C-alpha cells in the first residue's frame, strides 16, 4: 500500500525530525514516511541528521524570495511534488503564512517545549521558554503538539506531556528533560493523523 508522505520543516538541531523519521521507519507511524525535510537555515544541524538518515533535504532561505507567500508557495510545491500530505514543524522558527496553511488545511503540526497555552507566542522559543518557566517558579513544564493555525503556538492541542521542574534547573537541564518527552509524543500525535489520511485516501481510491 502506498505510504502517506510526511514533510518536516526545521531551523535547528533537528532531533525532533530524527525522532519522527526513526519512528516512521520502525513502524511506529504505520503507513507514514518522512519524505522531505526543508530548512530555512543552511547551517542547521538537522541537515547533517538528514544525510545520516538518508532523508532528502532542501534549504530555502526567505531572503531569496520576493515575499513570504512566494517562499511558502515554493516549499508547498516541493512537498506536493513528493505527495507530502502532512507537515510537521520541528524546531522551525518562522511563522507560517496563510497560503501555506491553505495548502495543508488542518494538516500542519507543531511541537512546542512548554505546556500551551502557557509560554507560547512570539519570542517564546528555545531557551526563552525554559528561562520563563524557571523564573515563574512553576513546579512543572512539558511539551505540546498542536495543529498550526495563523497565530503562533495557537491551534488545537493534540498531545501534551509533563515533566517536573527541579530545584537548581537551568534552561539547558530543563530543555533536555522536555526534549526526551518531545521525541516520545510527537510520533504519537502524528500516528492518528496518518491513520485518518490513509482511511480517506483509501475511500477516495475505491471505485
Ligand atoms: C524543541 O524544543 C522544539 O520544541 C522547539 O525547538 C526545539 C528544537 O529541537 N520548537 P530540535 O531542533 O528538534 O532538536
Coordinates of N, CA, C and O in Angstrom, one line a residue, residues 3-111:
X3 N 2.5 4.8 0.9 CA 2.5 5.4 2.2 C 2.1 6.9 2.0 O 2.1 7.5 1.0
X4 N 1.8 7.5 3.2 CA 1.4 8.9 3.2 C 2.7 9.6 3.5 O 3.5 9.3 4.5
X5 N 3.0 10.6 2.7 CA 4.3 11.4 2.8 C 4.2 12.4 3.9 O 3.2 13.1 4.1
X6 N 5.2 12.5 4.7 CA 5.3 13.5 5.8 C 6.5 14.4 5.4 O 7.6 14.0 5.0
X7 N 6.2 15.7 5.5 CA 7.3 16.7 5.3 C 7.6 17.4 6.6 O 6.7 17.6 7.4
X8 N 8.9 17.7 6.8 CA 9.3 18.3 8.1 C 10.0 19.7 7.8 O 10.8 19.8 6.9
X9 N 9.6 20.7 8.6 CA 10.3 22.0 8.4 C 11.1 22.2 9.7 O 10.6 22.1 10.8
X10 N 12.4 22.6 9.5 CA 13.3 22.8 10.6 C 14.1 24.1 10.5 O 14.2 24.6 9.4
X11 N 14.7 24.5 11.6 CA 15.6 25.6 11.6 C 16.9 25.3 12.4 O 17.9 26.0 12.3
X12 N 16.9 24.2 13.2 CA 18.0 24.0 14.1 C 18.5 22.6 14.1 O 18.7 21.9 13.1
X13 N 18.7 22.1 15.3 CA 19.3 20.8 15.5 C 18.7 19.6 14.9 O 19.4 18.6 14.5
X14 N 17.4 19.6 14.9 CA 16.7 18.5 14.2 C 16.4 17.2 14.9 O 16.2 16.2 14.3
X15 N 16.5 17.3 16.3 CA 16.3 16.0 17.0 C 14.9 15.5 16.9 O 14.6 14.3 16.9
X16 N 13.9 16.4 16.8 CA 12.5 16.0 16.6 C 12.3 15.5 15.2 O 11.5 14.5 15.1
X17 N 12.9 16.1 14.3 CA 12.9 15.5 12.9 C 13.4 14.1 12.9 O 12.7 13.1 12.4
X18 N 14.5 13.8 13.6 CA 15.1 12.5 13.6 C 14.1 11.5 14.3 O 13.9 10.4 13.9
X19 N 13.5 12.0 15.4 CA 12.6 11.1 16.2 C 11.4 10.7 15.3 O 11.0 9.6 15.3
X20 N 10.9 11.7 14.5 CA 9.8 11.3 13.6 C 10.3 10.3 12.5 O 9.6 9.4 12.2
X21 N 11.4 10.6 11.9 CA 11.9 9.8 10.8 C 12.1 8.4 11.3 O 11.8 7.4 10.6
X22 N 12.7 8.3 12.5 CA 13.0 6.9 13.0 C 11.8 6.2 13.4 O 11.6 5.0 13.2
X23 N 10.8 6.9 14.0 CA 9.6 6.3 14.5 C 8.9 5.7 13.2 O 8.3 4.6 13.3
X24 N 8.8 6.5 12.2 CA 8.2 6.0 10.9 C 8.9 4.8 10.4 O 8.2 3.8 10.1
X25 N 10.2 4.8 10.4 CA 10.9 3.6 9.9 C 10.7 2.4 10.8 O 10.7 1.3 10.3
X26 N 10.6 2.6 12.1 CA 10.4 1.5 13.0 C 9.0 0.9 13.0 O 8.6 0.0 13.7
X27 N 8.1 1.6 12.2 CA 6.7 1.1 12.1 C 5.8 1.7 13.2 O 4.7 1.2 13.4
X28 N 6.3 2.7 13.9 CA 5.5 3.3 15.0 C 4.5 4.4 14.4 O 3.7 4.8 15.2
X29 N 4.7 4.7 13.1 CA 3.7 5.5 12.5 C 3.3 4.8 11.2 O 3.7 5.1 10.1
X30 N 2.4 3.7 11.4 CA 2.1 2.8 10.3 C 1.6 3.6 9.1 O 0.7 4.4 9.3
X31 N 2.1 3.3 7.9 CA 1.7 4.0 6.7 C 2.3 5.4 6.5 O 1.9 6.0 5.5
X32 N 3.1 5.8 7.4 CA 3.7 7.2 7.3 C 5.2 7.1 6.9 O 5.8 6.1 7.3
X33 N 5.6 8.1 6.2 CA 7.1 8.1 5.8 C 7.5 9.5 5.7 O 6.9 10.3 5.0
X34 N 8.7 9.8 6.4 CA 9.2 11.2 6.2 C 10.0 11.3 4.9 O 10.9 10.6 4.7
X35 N 9.4 12.1 4.0 CA 10.0 12.1 2.6 C 10.9 13.3 2.3 O 11.7 13.2 1.4
X36 N 10.7 14.4 3.1 CA 11.5 15.6 2.7 C 11.6 16.4 4.0 O 10.6 16.6 4.7
X37 N 12.8 16.9 4.2 CA 13.0 17.9 5.3 C 13.4 19.2 4.6 O 14.3 19.2 3.7
X38 N 12.8 20.3 5.0 CA 13.2 21.6 4.5 C 13.7 22.5 5.6 O 13.0 22.6 6.7
X39 N 14.8 23.1 5.4 CA 15.4 24.0 6.4 C 15.4 25.5 5.9 O 15.7 25.7 4.7
X40 N 15.2 26.4 6.8 CA 15.3 27.8 6.4 C 16.7 28.3 6.6 O 17.0 29.5 6.3
X41 N 17.6 27.5 7.2 CA 18.9 27.9 7.5 C 19.9 26.9 7.0 O 19.8 25.7 7.3
X42 N 20.9 27.3 6.2 CA 21.9 26.4 5.6 C 22.7 25.7 6.6 O 23.1 24.5 6.4
X43 N 22.9 26.3 7.8 CA 23.8 25.6 8.8 C 23.1 24.7 9.8 O 23.7 24.3 10.7
X44 N 21.8 24.5 9.5 CA 21.0 23.7 10.5 C 21.6 22.3 10.7 O 21.8 21.6 9.8
X45 N 21.7 21.9 12.0 CA 22.2 20.6 12.3 C 21.3 19.5 11.7 O 21.7 18.4 11.5
X46 N 20.0 19.8 11.6 CA 19.1 18.9 11.0 C 19.5 18.3 9.6 O 19.2 17.2 9.3
X47 N 20.3 19.2 8.9 CA 20.7 18.7 7.6 C 21.7 17.6 7.7 O 21.8 16.7 6.8
X48 N 22.6 17.7 8.7 CA 23.5 16.6 8.9 C 22.8 15.3 9.3 O 23.1 14.2 8.8
X49 N 21.8 15.5 10.1 CA 21.0 14.3 10.5 C 20.3 13.7 9.3 O 20.2 12.5 9.1
X50 N 19.8 14.6 8.4 CA 19.0 14.1 7.2 C 20.0 13.3 6.4 O 19.6 12.2 5.8
X51 N 21.2 13.7 6.2 CA 22.2 13.0 5.4 C 22.4 11.6 6.0 O 22.3 10.6 5.3
X52 N 22.6 11.6 7.3 CA 22.8 10.3 8.0 C 21.6 9.4 7.9 O 21.8 8.1 7.7
X53 N 20.4 9.9 7.9 CA 19.2 9.1 7.8 C 18.8 8.8 6.4 O 17.8 8.1 6.2
X54 N 19.5 9.4 5.5 CA 19.2 9.3 4.0 C 17.8 9.8 3.7 O 17.0 9.1 3.0
X55 N 17.4 10.9 4.3 CA 16.2 11.6 4.0 C 16.5 12.8 3.1 O 17.4 13.5 3.5
X56 N 15.8 13.0 2.1 CA 16.0 14.1 1.2 C 15.9 15.5 2.0 O 14.9 15.6 2.7
X57 N 16.8 16.4 1.7 CA 16.8 17.7 2.4 C 17.0 18.8 1.5 O 17.8 18.7 0.5
X58 N 16.2 19.9 1.7 CA 16.4 21.1 0.8 C 16.5 22.3 1.8 O 16.0 22.3 2.9
X59 N 17.3 23.3 1.3 CA 17.4 24.6 2.1 C 16.8 25.7 1.2 O 17.2 25.9 0.1
X60 N 15.8 26.4 1.8 CA 15.3 27.6 1.2 C 15.4 28.7 2.2 O 14.9 28.6 3.3
X61 N 16.0 29.8 1.7 CA 16.2 30.9 2.6 C 15.2 32.0 2.2 O 15.1 32.4 1.0
X62 N 14.5 32.6 3.1 CA 13.5 33.6 2.8 C 14.0 34.8 2.0 O 13.3 35.3 1.1
X63 N 15.3 35.1 2.2 CA 15.9 36.3 1.5 C 16.0 36.1 0.0 O 16.1 37.0 -0.7
X64 N 15.9 34.8 -0.4 CA 16.0 34.5 -1.9 C 14.6 34.6 -2.6 O 14.5 34.3 -3.7
X65 N 13.6 35.0 -1.8 CA 12.2 35.0 -2.4 C 11.7 36.4 -2.3 O 12.0 37.2 -1.4
X66 N 10.8 36.7 -3.3 CA 10.2 38.1 -3.3 C 9.3 38.4 -2.1 O 9.2 39.5 -1.7
X67 N 8.7 37.4 -1.6 CA 7.8 37.6 -0.5 C 7.7 36.3 0.3 O 8.1 35.2 -0.1
X68 N 7.1 36.4 1.5 CA 6.9 35.3 2.4 C 5.9 34.3 1.7 O 6.1 33.1 1.8
X69 N 4.9 34.9 1.1 CA 4.0 34.0 0.4 C 4.7 33.2 -0.7 O 4.4 32.0 -0.8
X70 N 5.6 33.8 -1.5 CA 6.3 33.1 -2.5 C 7.2 32.0 -1.9 O 7.3 30.9 -2.5
X71 N 7.8 32.3 -0.8 CA 8.6 31.4 -0.1 C 7.8 30.1 0.3 O 8.2 29.0 0.0
X72 N 6.7 30.3 0.9 CA 5.9 29.1 1.3 C 5.2 28.4 0.1 O 5.0 27.2 0.1
X73 N 5.0 29.2 -0.9 CA 4.4 28.6 -2.2 C 5.4 27.5 -2.7 O 5.1 26.4 -3.0
X74 N 6.7 27.9 -2.7 CA 7.8 27.1 -3.2 C 7.9 25.8 -2.3 O 8.0 24.7 -2.8
X75 N 7.9 26.0 -1.0 CA 8.0 24.9 -0.1 C 6.8 23.9 -0.3 O 7.0 22.7 -0.4
X76 N 5.7 24.5 -0.4 CA 4.4 23.7 -0.6 C 4.5 22.9 -1.9 O 4.2 21.7 -1.9
X77 N 5.1 23.6 -2.9 CA 5.2 22.9 -4.2 C 6.1 21.7 -4.1 O 5.9 20.6 -4.6
X78 N 7.3 21.9 -3.4 CA 8.2 20.8 -3.2 C 7.6 19.6 -2.4 O 7.8 18.5 -2.8
X79 N 6.8 20.0 -1.4 CA 6.1 18.9 -0.6 C 5.1 18.2 -1.5 O 5.1 17.0 -1.6
X80 N 4.4 19.0 -2.3 CA 3.3 18.3 -3.1 C 3.9 17.4 -4.2 O 3.4 16.4 -4.5
X81 N 5.1 17.9 -4.7 CA 5.7 17.0 -5.8 C 6.1 15.7 -5.2 O 6.2 14.7 -6.0
X82 N 6.3 15.6 -3.9 CA 6.6 14.3 -3.3 C 5.4 13.7 -2.6 O 5.6 12.8 -1.7
X83 N 4.3 14.2 -2.9 CA 3.0 13.7 -2.3 C 3.0 13.8 -0.8 O 2.5 12.9 -0.1
X84 N 3.6 14.8 -0.3 CA 3.5 15.0 1.2 C 2.1 15.5 1.5 O 1.6 16.4 0.9
X85 N 1.5 14.8 2.5 CA 0.1 15.2 2.9 C 0.1 15.8 4.3 O -0.9 16.5 4.7
X86 N 1.1 15.5 5.1 CA 1.2 16.0 6.5 C 2.5 16.8 6.7 O 3.6 16.2 6.3
X87 N 2.4 18.0 7.3 CA 3.7 18.7 7.5 C 3.9 18.9 9.0 O 3.0 19.2 9.8
X88 N 5.1 18.6 9.4 CA 5.5 18.7 10.9 C 6.5 19.8 11.0 O 7.6 19.7 10.4
X89 N 6.2 20.8 11.8 CA 7.2 21.8 12.2 C 8.0 21.2 13.4 O 7.4 20.8 14.3
X90 N 9.3 21.2 13.2 CA 10.1 20.6 14.3 C 11.3 21.5 14.6 O 12.3 21.5 13.9
X91 N 11.1 22.5 15.5 CA 12.1 23.5 15.8 C 12.2 24.4 14.6 O 13.3 24.9 14.3
X92 N 11.1 24.7 14.0 CA 11.0 25.7 12.9 C 10.6 27.0 13.4 O 9.6 27.2 14.0
X93 N 11.5 28.0 13.3 CA 11.4 29.3 14.0 C 10.6 30.4 13.2 O 10.4 31.5 13.8
X94 N 10.2 30.1 12.0 CA 9.4 31.1 11.3 C 7.9 30.9 11.5 O 7.5 29.7 11.7
X95 N 7.2 32.0 11.3 CA 5.7 31.9 11.3 C 5.3 31.4 9.9 O 5.8 31.9 8.9
X96 N 4.4 30.4 9.9 CA 3.9 30.0 8.5 C 2.8 31.0 8.0 O 2.1 31.5 8.8
X97 N 2.8 31.2 6.7 CA 1.9 32.1 6.1 C 0.6 31.5 5.8 O 0.5 30.2 5.6
X98 N -0.5 32.3 5.7 CA -1.8 31.7 5.4 C -1.9 30.9 4.2 O -2.6 29.9 4.1
X99 N -1.1 31.3 3.1 CA -1.2 30.5 1.9 C -0.7 29.1 2.1 O -1.2 28.1 1.5
X100 N 0.3 28.9 3.0 CA 0.8 27.6 3.3 C -0.2 26.8 4.1 O -0.5 25.6 3.8
X101 N -0.9 27.4 5.0 CA -1.9 26.8 5.8 C -3.1 26.3 4.9 O -3.6 25.2 5.1
X102 N -3.4 27.1 3.9 CA -4.4 26.7 3.0 C -4.0 25.5 2.1 O -4.9 24.7 1.7
X103 N -2.7 25.4 1.9 CA -2.3 24.2 1.1 C -2.4 22.9 1.8 O -2.6 21.9 1.2
X104 N -2.3 23.0 3.2 CA -2.4 21.8 4.0 C -3.3 22.0 5.2 O -3.0 22.1 6.3
X105 N -4.6 22.2 4.8 CA -5.6 22.6 5.9 C -5.7 21.6 7.0 O -6.0 20.4 6.7
X106 N -5.5 22.0 8.2 CA -5.6 21.1 9.4 C -4.5 20.0 9.4 O -4.5 19.1 10.2
X107 N -3.5 20.1 8.5 CA -2.5 19.1 8.3 C -1.1 19.6 8.5 O -0.1 19.1 8.0
X108 N -1.0 20.7 9.3 CA 0.3 21.1 9.8 C 0.4 21.1 11.3 O -0.5 21.6 12.0
X109 N 1.4 20.4 11.8 CA 1.5 20.2 13.3 C 2.8 20.9 13.7 O 3.7 21.1 13.0
X110 N 2.8 21.3 15.0 CA 4.0 21.9 15.6 C 4.2 21.3 17.0 O 3.3 20.9 17.6
X111 N 5.5 21.3 17.4 CA 5.8 20.9 18.7 C 6.4 22.1 19.5 O 7.2 22.8 18.9

